[in-house]
C-alpha cells in the first residue's frame, strides 16, 4: 500500500469513529420522542453555516459558485442523493432499531460502492486492477456483520427488522453514489470543504421540503434537547467525520481498489457504536456472536489495507 492510500485509510478510520456518534445520538433522540424528520433536517441546517464560514475564510466561495452555476441540476440531484436519500432513511430507521443494528446494516455501503462502480463509470473508463479481491474482502466484513446480528435479531419482530433495515440499505447505496458522482463532475477542481458546502446547498431544497412537511402538516417542532443533540451530530459526524471521509476519498478518487478500502473503514463504526452503547446507554457486554463478528470485520479490514496493487 502506497503512502497516499495509507493516509486515506487512517482518515477513513478516524471518520468512522466520529460517524458512530450519529447512530447513538439518533437512537437517543428517537427514544426521547424526537421526530426523525427534524433529527435529519436540523443536522444539515447546523452544518451549513459551519462550512460556509470555512469556505469563506479560505476565500474559495467564488470558485464553488462558478462550478455550481455550470451544473445546477447535477448539484441538486446528486447532493439530494448523497445527503438527503442517505441521511433521512438512517434517522427513520433509528425509530425501529437499536444503534448497533442500524450501524451494522449500514455496512452494506462497503459492497454497494463496489457494485455501483460499473453504473457510475458508464463510459467504460478502466479502473486500476481487478475489483474481485476487494469484493471478497468486503464479503468477509459483511459476514462478520451478519454474525453480529444473529443473536440480537431474535428479539426483534419482522416489522421492526424491515423498517429498521430496508431504509438503511437504501441509504447505504445513496451515500457512495452521491459522493462519487459529485467527485466525477467536479473533476478535482474543488477542495473537500467546497464540495461539502456545494452538496449542502444542493440538498437544501430537499431538507426544506421535508422539514416543511413536518411543520405544516404534522405540526411538529423540535424540542430544546433535539436542537442540542442535532448540533452534536452536526459537529462530530457532519463537520469532522464528513470532512475526514471526503478528504480520504478525494485522495484516492482515481483508484477504485483504494476507494473500496476507504469505504470499508466504515465497518469499524459497528465496534465504535457498540462501545458507545456500553458506556453511554449501559448496554450489556457483547455476546460471543458479536465478538466473533468483530473478529471477521477486523480480518476483512486487515486484508483490505494490506493488499497490493498489481
mmCIF file of C-alpha atoms in Angstrom:
data_model
loop_
_atom_site.group_PDB
_atom_site.id
_atom_site.type_symbol
_atom_site.label_atom_id
_atom_site.label_comp_id
_atom_site.label_asym_id
_atom_site.label_seq_id
_atom_site.Cartn_x
_atom_site.Cartn_y
_atom_site.Cartn_z
ATOM 1 C CA UNK A 1 0.000 0.000 0.000
ATOM 2 C CA UNK A 2 1.478 3.357 -1.034
ATOM 3 C CA UNK A 3 1.722 6.353 1.289
ATOM 4 C CA UNK A 4 -1.319 8.099 -0.200
ATOM 5 C CA UNK A 5 -3.514 5.033 0.290
ATOM 6 C CA UNK A 6 -2.232 4.617 3.844
ATOM 7 C CA UNK A 7 -3.153 8.221 4.707
ATOM 8 C CA UNK A 8 -6.600 7.689 3.174
ATOM 9 C CA UNK A 9 -7.015 4.550 5.314
ATOM 10 C CA UNK A 10 -6.169 6.399 8.536
ATOM 11 C CA UNK A 11 -8.509 9.265 7.663
ATOM 12 C CA UNK A 12 -11.286 6.755 6.927
ATOM 13 C CA UNK A 13 -10.832 5.096 10.334
ATOM 14 C CA UNK A 14 -10.958 8.431 12.127
ATOM 15 C CA UNK A 15 -14.085 9.338 10.171
ATOM 16 C CA UNK A 16 -15.778 6.096 11.221
ATOM 17 C CA UNK A 17 -15.119 6.910 14.891
ATOM 18 C CA UNK A 18 -16.970 10.217 14.597
ATOM 19 C CA UNK A 19 -19.653 8.732 12.323
ATOM 20 C CA UNK A 20 -20.506 6.195 15.043
ATOM 21 C CA UNK A 21 -21.739 9.018 17.259
ATOM 22 C CA UNK A 22 -24.565 9.559 14.756
ATOM 23 C CA UNK A 23 -26.124 6.152 15.379
ATOM 24 C CA UNK A 24 -26.023 6.504 19.155
ATOM 25 C CA UNK A 25 -27.392 10.067 19.309
ATOM 26 C CA UNK A 26 -30.090 9.326 16.708
ATOM 27 C CA UNK A 27 -31.249 6.427 18.854
ATOM 28 C CA UNK A 28 -31.278 8.666 21.936
ATOM 29 C CA UNK A 29 -33.405 11.249 20.107
ATOM 30 C CA UNK A 30 -35.798 8.562 18.904
ATOM 31 C CA UNK A 31 -36.205 7.103 22.399
ATOM 32 C CA UNK A 32 -36.835 10.639 23.647
ATOM 33 C CA UNK A 33 -39.739 11.074 21.242
ATOM 34 C CA UNK A 34 -37.996 13.395 18.780
ATOM 35 C CA UNK A 35 -39.201 13.461 15.159
ATOM 36 C CA UNK A 36 -36.918 11.618 12.771
ATOM 37 C CA UNK A 37 -37.508 14.367 10.194
ATOM 38 C CA UNK A 38 -36.156 17.068 12.499
ATOM 39 C CA UNK A 39 -33.301 14.791 13.571
ATOM 40 C CA UNK A 40 -32.244 14.614 9.920
ATOM 41 C CA UNK A 41 -33.010 18.155 8.776
ATOM 42 C CA UNK A 42 -31.515 20.009 11.738
ATOM 43 C CA UNK A 43 -28.177 18.255 11.292
ATOM 44 C CA UNK A 44 -27.794 19.716 7.800
ATOM 45 C CA UNK A 45 -29.166 23.117 8.793
ATOM 46 C CA UNK A 46 -26.481 23.218 11.505
ATOM 47 C CA UNK A 47 -23.763 22.114 9.087
ATOM 48 C CA UNK A 48 -24.475 24.835 6.508
ATOM 49 C CA UNK A 49 -23.163 27.881 8.466
ATOM 50 C CA UNK A 50 -20.094 25.976 9.655
ATOM 51 C CA UNK A 51 -18.987 25.034 6.154
ATOM 52 C CA UNK A 52 -19.966 28.416 4.773
ATOM 53 C CA UNK A 53 -17.615 30.063 7.288
ATOM 54 C CA UNK A 54 -14.846 27.590 6.464
ATOM 55 C CA UNK A 55 -15.082 28.182 2.708
ATOM 56 C CA UNK A 56 -15.431 31.962 3.077
ATOM 57 C CA UNK A 57 -12.418 32.113 5.387
ATOM 58 C CA UNK A 58 -10.380 30.268 2.748
ATOM 59 C CA UNK A 59 -11.693 32.657 0.072
ATOM 60 C CA UNK A 60 -12.944 29.761 -2.041
ATOM 61 C CA UNK A 61 -16.647 30.509 -2.287
ATOM 62 C CA UNK A 62 -16.407 32.263 -5.664
ATOM 63 C CA UNK A 63 -14.884 29.210 -7.358
ATOM 64 C CA UNK A 64 -17.570 26.988 -5.839
ATOM 65 C CA UNK A 65 -20.358 29.281 -7.033
ATOM 66 C CA UNK A 66 -18.980 29.226 -10.589
ATOM 67 C CA UNK A 67 -18.931 25.413 -10.526
ATOM 68 C CA UNK A 68 -22.468 25.228 -9.168
ATOM 69 C CA UNK A 69 -23.858 27.564 -11.828
ATOM 70 C CA UNK A 70 -22.358 25.359 -14.561
ATOM 71 C CA UNK A 71 -24.102 22.198 -13.300
ATOM 72 C CA UNK A 72 -27.156 23.335 -11.307
ATOM 73 C CA UNK A 73 -29.260 20.229 -11.891
ATOM 74 C CA UNK A 74 -26.387 17.830 -11.224
ATOM 75 C CA UNK A 75 -25.618 19.559 -7.928
ATOM 76 C CA UNK A 76 -29.259 19.367 -6.818
ATOM 77 C CA UNK A 77 -29.714 15.748 -7.947
ATOM 78 C CA UNK A 78 -26.546 14.179 -6.578
ATOM 79 C CA UNK A 79 -26.473 16.315 -3.436
ATOM 80 C CA UNK A 80 -30.019 15.167 -2.675
ATOM 81 C CA UNK A 81 -28.959 11.564 -3.249
ATOM 82 C CA UNK A 82 -25.657 11.835 -1.348
ATOM 83 C CA UNK A 83 -27.020 13.752 1.641
ATOM 84 C CA UNK A 84 -30.840 13.556 1.575
ATOM 85 C CA UNK A 85 -31.523 9.971 0.468
ATOM 86 C CA UNK A 86 -28.561 8.941 2.607
ATOM 87 C CA UNK A 87 -29.422 10.505 5.958
ATOM 88 C CA UNK A 88 -33.212 10.715 6.121
ATOM 89 C CA UNK A 89 -33.617 6.894 5.987
ATOM 90 C CA UNK A 90 -30.969 6.499 8.723
ATOM 91 C CA UNK A 91 -32.892 8.699 11.164
ATOM 92 C CA UNK A 92 -36.151 6.958 10.187
ATOM 93 C CA UNK A 93 -34.607 3.555 10.910
ATOM 94 C CA UNK A 94 -33.418 4.717 14.351
ATOM 95 C CA UNK A 95 -37.059 4.733 15.462
ATOM 96 C CA UNK A 96 -37.315 0.978 14.870
ATOM 97 C CA UNK A 97 -33.866 -0.458 15.540
ATOM 98 C CA UNK A 98 -31.119 -0.070 18.129
ATOM 99 C CA UNK A 99 -27.997 1.791 17.061
ATOM 100 C CA UNK A 100 -25.930 -1.388 16.748
ATOM 101 C CA UNK A 101 -28.359 -2.837 14.175
ATOM 102 C CA UNK A 102 -28.522 0.390 12.157
ATOM 103 C CA UNK A 103 -24.722 0.675 12.225
ATOM 104 C CA UNK A 104 -24.364 -2.979 11.230
ATOM 105 C CA UNK A 105 -26.798 -2.777 8.313
ATOM 106 C CA UNK A 106 -25.178 0.465 7.170
ATOM 107 C CA UNK A 107 -22.022 -1.518 6.395
ATOM 108 C CA UNK A 108 -23.676 -2.690 3.179
ATOM 109 C CA UNK A 109 -22.229 0.541 1.788
ATOM 110 C CA UNK A 110 -18.885 -1.282 1.606
ATOM 111 C CA UNK A 111 -20.195 -3.618 -1.079
ATOM 112 C CA UNK A 112 -22.567 -1.025 -2.567
ATOM 113 C CA UNK A 113 -19.637 1.195 -3.543
ATOM 114 C CA UNK A 114 -18.072 -1.678 -5.475
ATOM 115 C CA UNK A 115 -21.301 -2.871 -7.110
ATOM 116 C CA UNK A 116 -22.244 0.658 -8.179
ATOM 117 C CA UNK A 117 -18.865 1.334 -9.824
ATOM 118 C CA UNK A 118 -19.897 -0.032 -13.278
ATOM 119 C CA UNK A 119 -23.038 2.153 -13.217
ATOM 120 C CA UNK A 120 -21.076 5.228 -12.167
ATOM 121 C CA UNK A 121 -18.412 4.780 -14.830
ATOM 122 C CA UNK A 122 -20.754 4.135 -17.748
ATOM 123 C CA UNK A 123 -18.192 5.463 -20.184
ATOM 124 C CA UNK A 124 -16.169 2.349 -19.632
ATOM 125 C CA UNK A 125 -13.194 4.126 -18.077
ATOM 126 C CA UNK A 126 -10.817 1.399 -16.947
ATOM 127 C CA UNK A 127 -10.085 1.056 -13.279
ATOM 128 C CA UNK A 128 -6.813 0.036 -11.668
ATOM 129 C CA UNK A 129 -6.720 -3.739 -11.323
ATOM 130 C CA UNK A 130 -9.447 -6.211 -10.623
ATOM 131 C CA UNK A 131 -12.132 -5.408 -8.062
ATOM 132 C CA UNK A 132 -12.623 -9.110 -7.214
ATOM 133 C CA UNK A 133 -10.212 -9.111 -4.230
ATOM 134 C CA UNK A 134 -11.897 -6.005 -2.814
ATOM 135 C CA UNK A 135 -15.299 -7.657 -3.223
ATOM 136 C CA UNK A 136 -14.099 -10.824 -1.490
ATOM 137 C CA UNK A 137 -12.547 -8.911 1.413
ATOM 138 C CA UNK A 138 -15.714 -6.856 1.754
ATOM 139 C CA UNK A 139 -17.739 -10.075 1.803
ATOM 140 C CA UNK A 140 -15.740 -11.189 4.866
ATOM 141 C CA UNK A 141 -16.702 -7.932 6.598
ATOM 142 C CA UNK A 142 -20.354 -8.399 5.661
ATOM 143 C CA UNK A 143 -20.257 -11.966 7.036
ATOM 144 C CA UNK A 144 -18.923 -10.560 10.291
ATOM 145 C CA UNK A 145 -21.784 -8.086 10.424
ATOM 146 C CA UNK A 146 -24.355 -10.842 9.816
ATOM 147 C CA UNK A 147 -22.834 -12.953 12.600
ATOM 148 C CA UNK A 148 -23.035 -9.975 14.962
ATOM 149 C CA UNK A 149 -26.758 -9.670 14.284
ATOM 150 C CA UNK A 150 -27.732 -13.349 14.642
ATOM 151 C CA UNK A 151 -28.252 -13.384 18.396
ATOM 152 C CA UNK A 152 -29.743 -9.907 18.823
ATOM 153 C CA UNK A 153 -32.073 -10.140 15.812
ATOM 154 C CA UNK A 154 -34.045 -12.931 17.501
ATOM 155 C CA UNK A 155 -35.601 -10.371 19.858
ATOM 156 C CA UNK A 156 -36.915 -8.124 17.048
ATOM 157 C CA UNK A 157 -40.215 -8.522 15.182
ATOM 158 C CA UNK A 158 -40.311 -8.884 11.396
ATOM 159 C CA UNK A 159 -41.864 -5.414 11.006
ATOM 160 C CA UNK A 160 -39.150 -3.797 13.074
ATOM 161 C CA UNK A 161 -36.481 -5.675 11.154
ATOM 162 C CA UNK A 162 -37.909 -4.445 7.829
ATOM 163 C CA UNK A 163 -38.455 -0.824 8.911
ATOM 164 C CA UNK A 164 -35.079 -0.744 10.601
ATOM 165 C CA UNK A 165 -33.187 -2.466 7.785
ATOM 166 C CA UNK A 166 -34.600 -1.611 4.333
ATOM 167 C CA UNK A 167 -34.233 2.192 4.739
ATOM 168 C CA UNK A 168 -30.619 1.707 5.809
ATOM 169 C CA UNK A 169 -29.894 -0.403 2.714
ATOM 170 C CA UNK A 170 -31.230 2.473 0.602
ATOM 171 C CA UNK A 171 -29.013 4.920 2.488
ATOM 172 C CA UNK A 172 -26.005 2.625 2.059
ATOM 173 C CA UNK A 173 -26.369 2.843 -1.726
ATOM 174 C CA UNK A 174 -27.137 6.567 -1.835
ATOM 175 C CA UNK A 175 -24.094 7.767 0.116
ATOM 176 C CA UNK A 176 -21.285 6.361 -2.094
ATOM 177 C CA UNK A 177 -23.327 7.120 -5.234
ATOM 178 C CA UNK A 178 -23.794 10.795 -4.387
ATOM 179 C CA UNK A 179 -20.223 11.147 -3.162
ATOM 180 C CA UNK A 180 -18.646 9.614 -6.258
ATOM 181 C CA UNK A 181 -20.909 11.423 -8.711
ATOM 182 C CA UNK A 182 -20.016 14.821 -7.252
ATOM 183 C CA UNK A 183 -16.334 13.884 -7.362
ATOM 184 C CA UNK A 184 -16.720 12.993 -11.028
ATOM 185 C CA UNK A 185 -18.438 16.104 -12.348
ATOM 186 C CA UNK A 186 -16.274 18.468 -10.262
ATOM 187 C CA UNK A 187 -13.157 16.750 -11.582
ATOM 188 C CA UNK A 188 -10.889 17.688 -8.670
ATOM 189 C CA UNK A 189 -11.457 21.429 -9.225
ATOM 190 C CA UNK A 190 -12.889 21.877 -5.708
ATOM 191 C CA UNK A 191 -11.381 21.035 -2.343
ATOM 192 C CA UNK A 192 -13.206 18.924 0.240
ATOM 193 C CA UNK A 193 -14.787 21.864 2.063
ATOM 194 C CA UNK A 194 -16.061 23.428 -1.163
ATOM 195 C CA UNK A 195 -17.575 20.141 -2.284
ATOM 196 C CA UNK A 196 -19.326 19.540 1.038
ATOM 197 C CA UNK A 197 -20.692 23.091 1.063
ATOM 198 C CA UNK A 198 -21.859 22.642 -2.529
ATOM 199 C CA UNK A 199 -23.697 19.460 -1.545
ATOM 200 C CA UNK A 200 -25.225 21.179 1.483
ATOM 201 C CA UNK A 201 -26.563 23.963 -0.737
ATOM 202 C CA UNK A 202 -27.667 21.488 -3.416
ATOM 203 C CA UNK A 203 -29.574 19.342 -0.902
ATOM 204 C CA UNK A 204 -31.175 22.355 0.830
ATOM 205 C CA UNK A 205 -34.445 22.149 -1.200
ATOM 206 C CA UNK A 206 -34.885 18.547 -0.025
ATOM 207 C CA UNK A 207 -34.404 19.457 3.641
ATOM 208 C CA UNK A 208 -36.694 22.491 3.410
ATOM 209 C CA UNK A 209 -39.455 20.386 1.841
ATOM 210 C CA UNK A 210 -39.044 17.591 4.391
ATOM 211 C CA UNK A 211 -38.990 19.858 7.454
ATOM 212 C CA UNK A 212 -41.760 22.000 5.956
ATOM 213 C CA UNK A 213 -43.966 18.909 5.739
ATOM 214 C CA UNK A 214 -43.339 18.080 9.399
ATOM 215 C CA UNK A 215 -44.030 21.671 10.424
ATOM 216 C CA UNK A 216 -47.108 22.435 8.319
ATOM 217 C CA UNK A 217 -48.745 19.008 8.017
ATOM 218 C CA UNK A 218 -47.702 17.146 11.163
ATOM 219 C CA UNK A 219 -47.490 20.376 13.228
ATOM 220 C CA UNK A 220 -44.280 19.086 14.767
ATOM 221 C CA UNK A 221 -41.496 21.217 16.218
ATOM 222 C CA UNK A 222 -38.158 20.076 17.653
ATOM 223 C CA UNK A 223 -37.603 20.367 21.392
ATOM 224 C CA UNK A 224 -34.650 22.041 23.126
ATOM 225 C CA UNK A 225 -32.861 18.713 23.648
ATOM 226 C CA UNK A 226 -33.220 17.829 19.973
ATOM 227 C CA UNK A 227 -31.599 21.123 18.960
ATOM 228 C CA UNK A 228 -28.623 20.340 21.197
ATOM 229 C CA UNK A 229 -28.366 16.697 20.139
ATOM 230 C CA UNK A 230 -28.526 17.512 16.422
ATOM 231 C CA UNK A 231 -25.831 20.154 16.954
ATOM 232 C CA UNK A 232 -23.616 17.470 18.491
ATOM 233 C CA UNK A 233 -24.255 15.201 15.500
ATOM 234 C CA UNK A 234 -23.655 18.090 13.086
ATOM 235 C CA UNK A 235 -20.258 18.887 14.629
ATOM 236 C CA UNK A 236 -18.947 15.366 15.197
ATOM 237 C CA UNK A 237 -20.422 13.500 12.249
ATOM 238 C CA UNK A 238 -21.415 16.269 9.855
ATOM 239 C CA UNK A 239 -18.367 18.522 10.097
ATOM 240 C CA UNK A 240 -15.494 16.379 11.416
ATOM 241 C CA UNK A 241 -16.378 12.904 10.098
ATOM 242 C CA UNK A 242 -17.706 14.048 6.711
ATOM 243 C CA UNK A 243 -14.633 16.223 6.133
ATOM 244 C CA UNK A 244 -12.298 13.360 7.027
ATOM 245 C CA UNK A 245 -14.160 10.844 4.868
ATOM 246 C CA UNK A 246 -14.423 13.123 1.843
ATOM 247 C CA UNK A 247 -10.737 14.015 2.189
ATOM 248 C CA UNK A 248 -9.886 10.297 2.279
ATOM 249 C CA UNK A 249 -11.944 9.506 -0.837
ATOM 250 C CA UNK A 250 -10.546 12.541 -2.655
ATOM 251 C CA UNK A 251 -7.016 11.271 -2.092
ATOM 252 C CA UNK A 252 -7.746 8.003 -3.914
ATOM 253 C CA UNK A 253 -10.570 9.061 -6.254
ATOM 254 C CA UNK A 254 -8.795 7.609 -9.329
ATOM 255 C CA UNK A 255 -8.187 4.173 -7.765
ATOM 256 C CA UNK A 256 -11.296 2.003 -7.362
ATOM 257 C CA UNK A 257 -9.458 -0.509 -5.151
ATOM 258 C CA UNK A 258 -8.290 2.155 -2.712
ATOM 259 C CA UNK A 259 -11.750 3.751 -2.778
ATOM 260 C CA UNK A 260 -13.208 0.386 -1.781
ATOM 261 C CA UNK A 261 -10.644 0.164 1.019
ATOM 262 C CA UNK A 262 -11.568 3.609 2.355
ATOM 263 C CA UNK A 263 -15.282 2.798 2.215
ATOM 264 C CA UNK A 264 -14.524 -0.452 4.052
ATOM 265 C CA UNK A 265 -13.165 1.511 7.030
ATOM 266 C CA UNK A 266 -16.775 2.343 7.849
ATOM 267 C CA UNK A 267 -17.148 -1.216 9.110
ATOM 268 C CA UNK A 268 -15.402 -0.143 12.313
ATOM 269 C CA UNK A 269 -18.422 2.047 13.087
ATOM 270 C CA UNK A 270 -20.104 -1.126 14.358
ATOM 271 C CA UNK A 271 -17.453 -1.606 17.033
ATOM 272 C CA UNK A 272 -17.398 2.073 17.947
ATOM 273 C CA UNK A 273 -21.204 2.095 18.196
ATOM 274 C CA UNK A 274 -21.169 -0.992 20.431
ATOM 275 C CA UNK A 275 -18.569 0.526 22.735
ATOM 276 C CA UNK A 276 -20.533 3.785 22.816
ATOM 277 C CA UNK A 277 -23.729 1.978 23.794
ATOM 278 C CA UNK A 278 -21.898 0.109 26.558
ATOM 279 C CA UNK A 279 -20.566 3.368 28.007
ATOM 280 C CA UNK A 280 -23.459 5.775 27.399
ATOM 281 C CA UNK A 281 -26.519 3.511 27.365
ATOM 282 C CA UNK A 282 -25.285 0.841 29.806
ATOM 283 C CA UNK A 283 -25.601 -1.849 27.144
ATOM 284 C CA UNK A 284 -24.514 -5.376 28.183
ATOM 285 C CA UNK A 285 -21.189 -6.893 27.195
ATOM 286 C CA UNK A 286 -21.382 -8.193 23.589
ATOM 287 C CA UNK A 287 -22.284 -11.848 23.102
ATOM 288 C CA UNK A 288 -19.998 -14.474 21.588
ATOM 289 C CA UNK A 289 -21.743 -13.859 18.263
ATOM 290 C CA UNK A 290 -20.844 -10.175 18.427
ATOM 291 C CA UNK A 291 -17.221 -10.884 19.381
ATOM 292 C CA UNK A 292 -16.879 -13.416 16.561
ATOM 293 C CA UNK A 293 -18.366 -10.936 14.117
ATOM 294 C CA UNK A 294 -15.890 -8.277 15.235
ATOM 295 C CA UNK A 295 -13.014 -10.649 14.536
ATOM 296 C CA UNK A 296 -14.272 -11.202 10.978
ATOM 297 C CA UNK A 297 -14.632 -7.459 10.473
ATOM 298 C CA UNK A 298 -11.056 -6.866 11.644
ATOM 299 C CA UNK A 299 -9.767 -9.630 9.359
ATOM 300 C CA UNK A 300 -11.575 -8.104 6.392
ATOM 301 C CA UNK A 301 -10.168 -4.688 7.220
ATOM 302 C CA UNK A 302 -6.613 -6.041 7.502
ATOM 303 C CA UNK A 303 -6.916 -7.776 4.130
ATOM 304 C CA UNK A 304 -8.228 -4.565 2.563
ATOM 305 C CA UNK A 305 -5.392 -2.492 3.960
ATOM 306 C CA UNK A 306 -2.549 -4.870 3.111
ATOM 307 C CA UNK A 307 -3.475 -5.876 -0.450
ATOM 308 C CA UNK A 308 -1.000 -4.675 -3.095
ATOM 309 C CA UNK A 309 -1.623 -3.088 -6.455
ATOM 310 C CA UNK A 310 -0.884 -5.369 -9.370
#
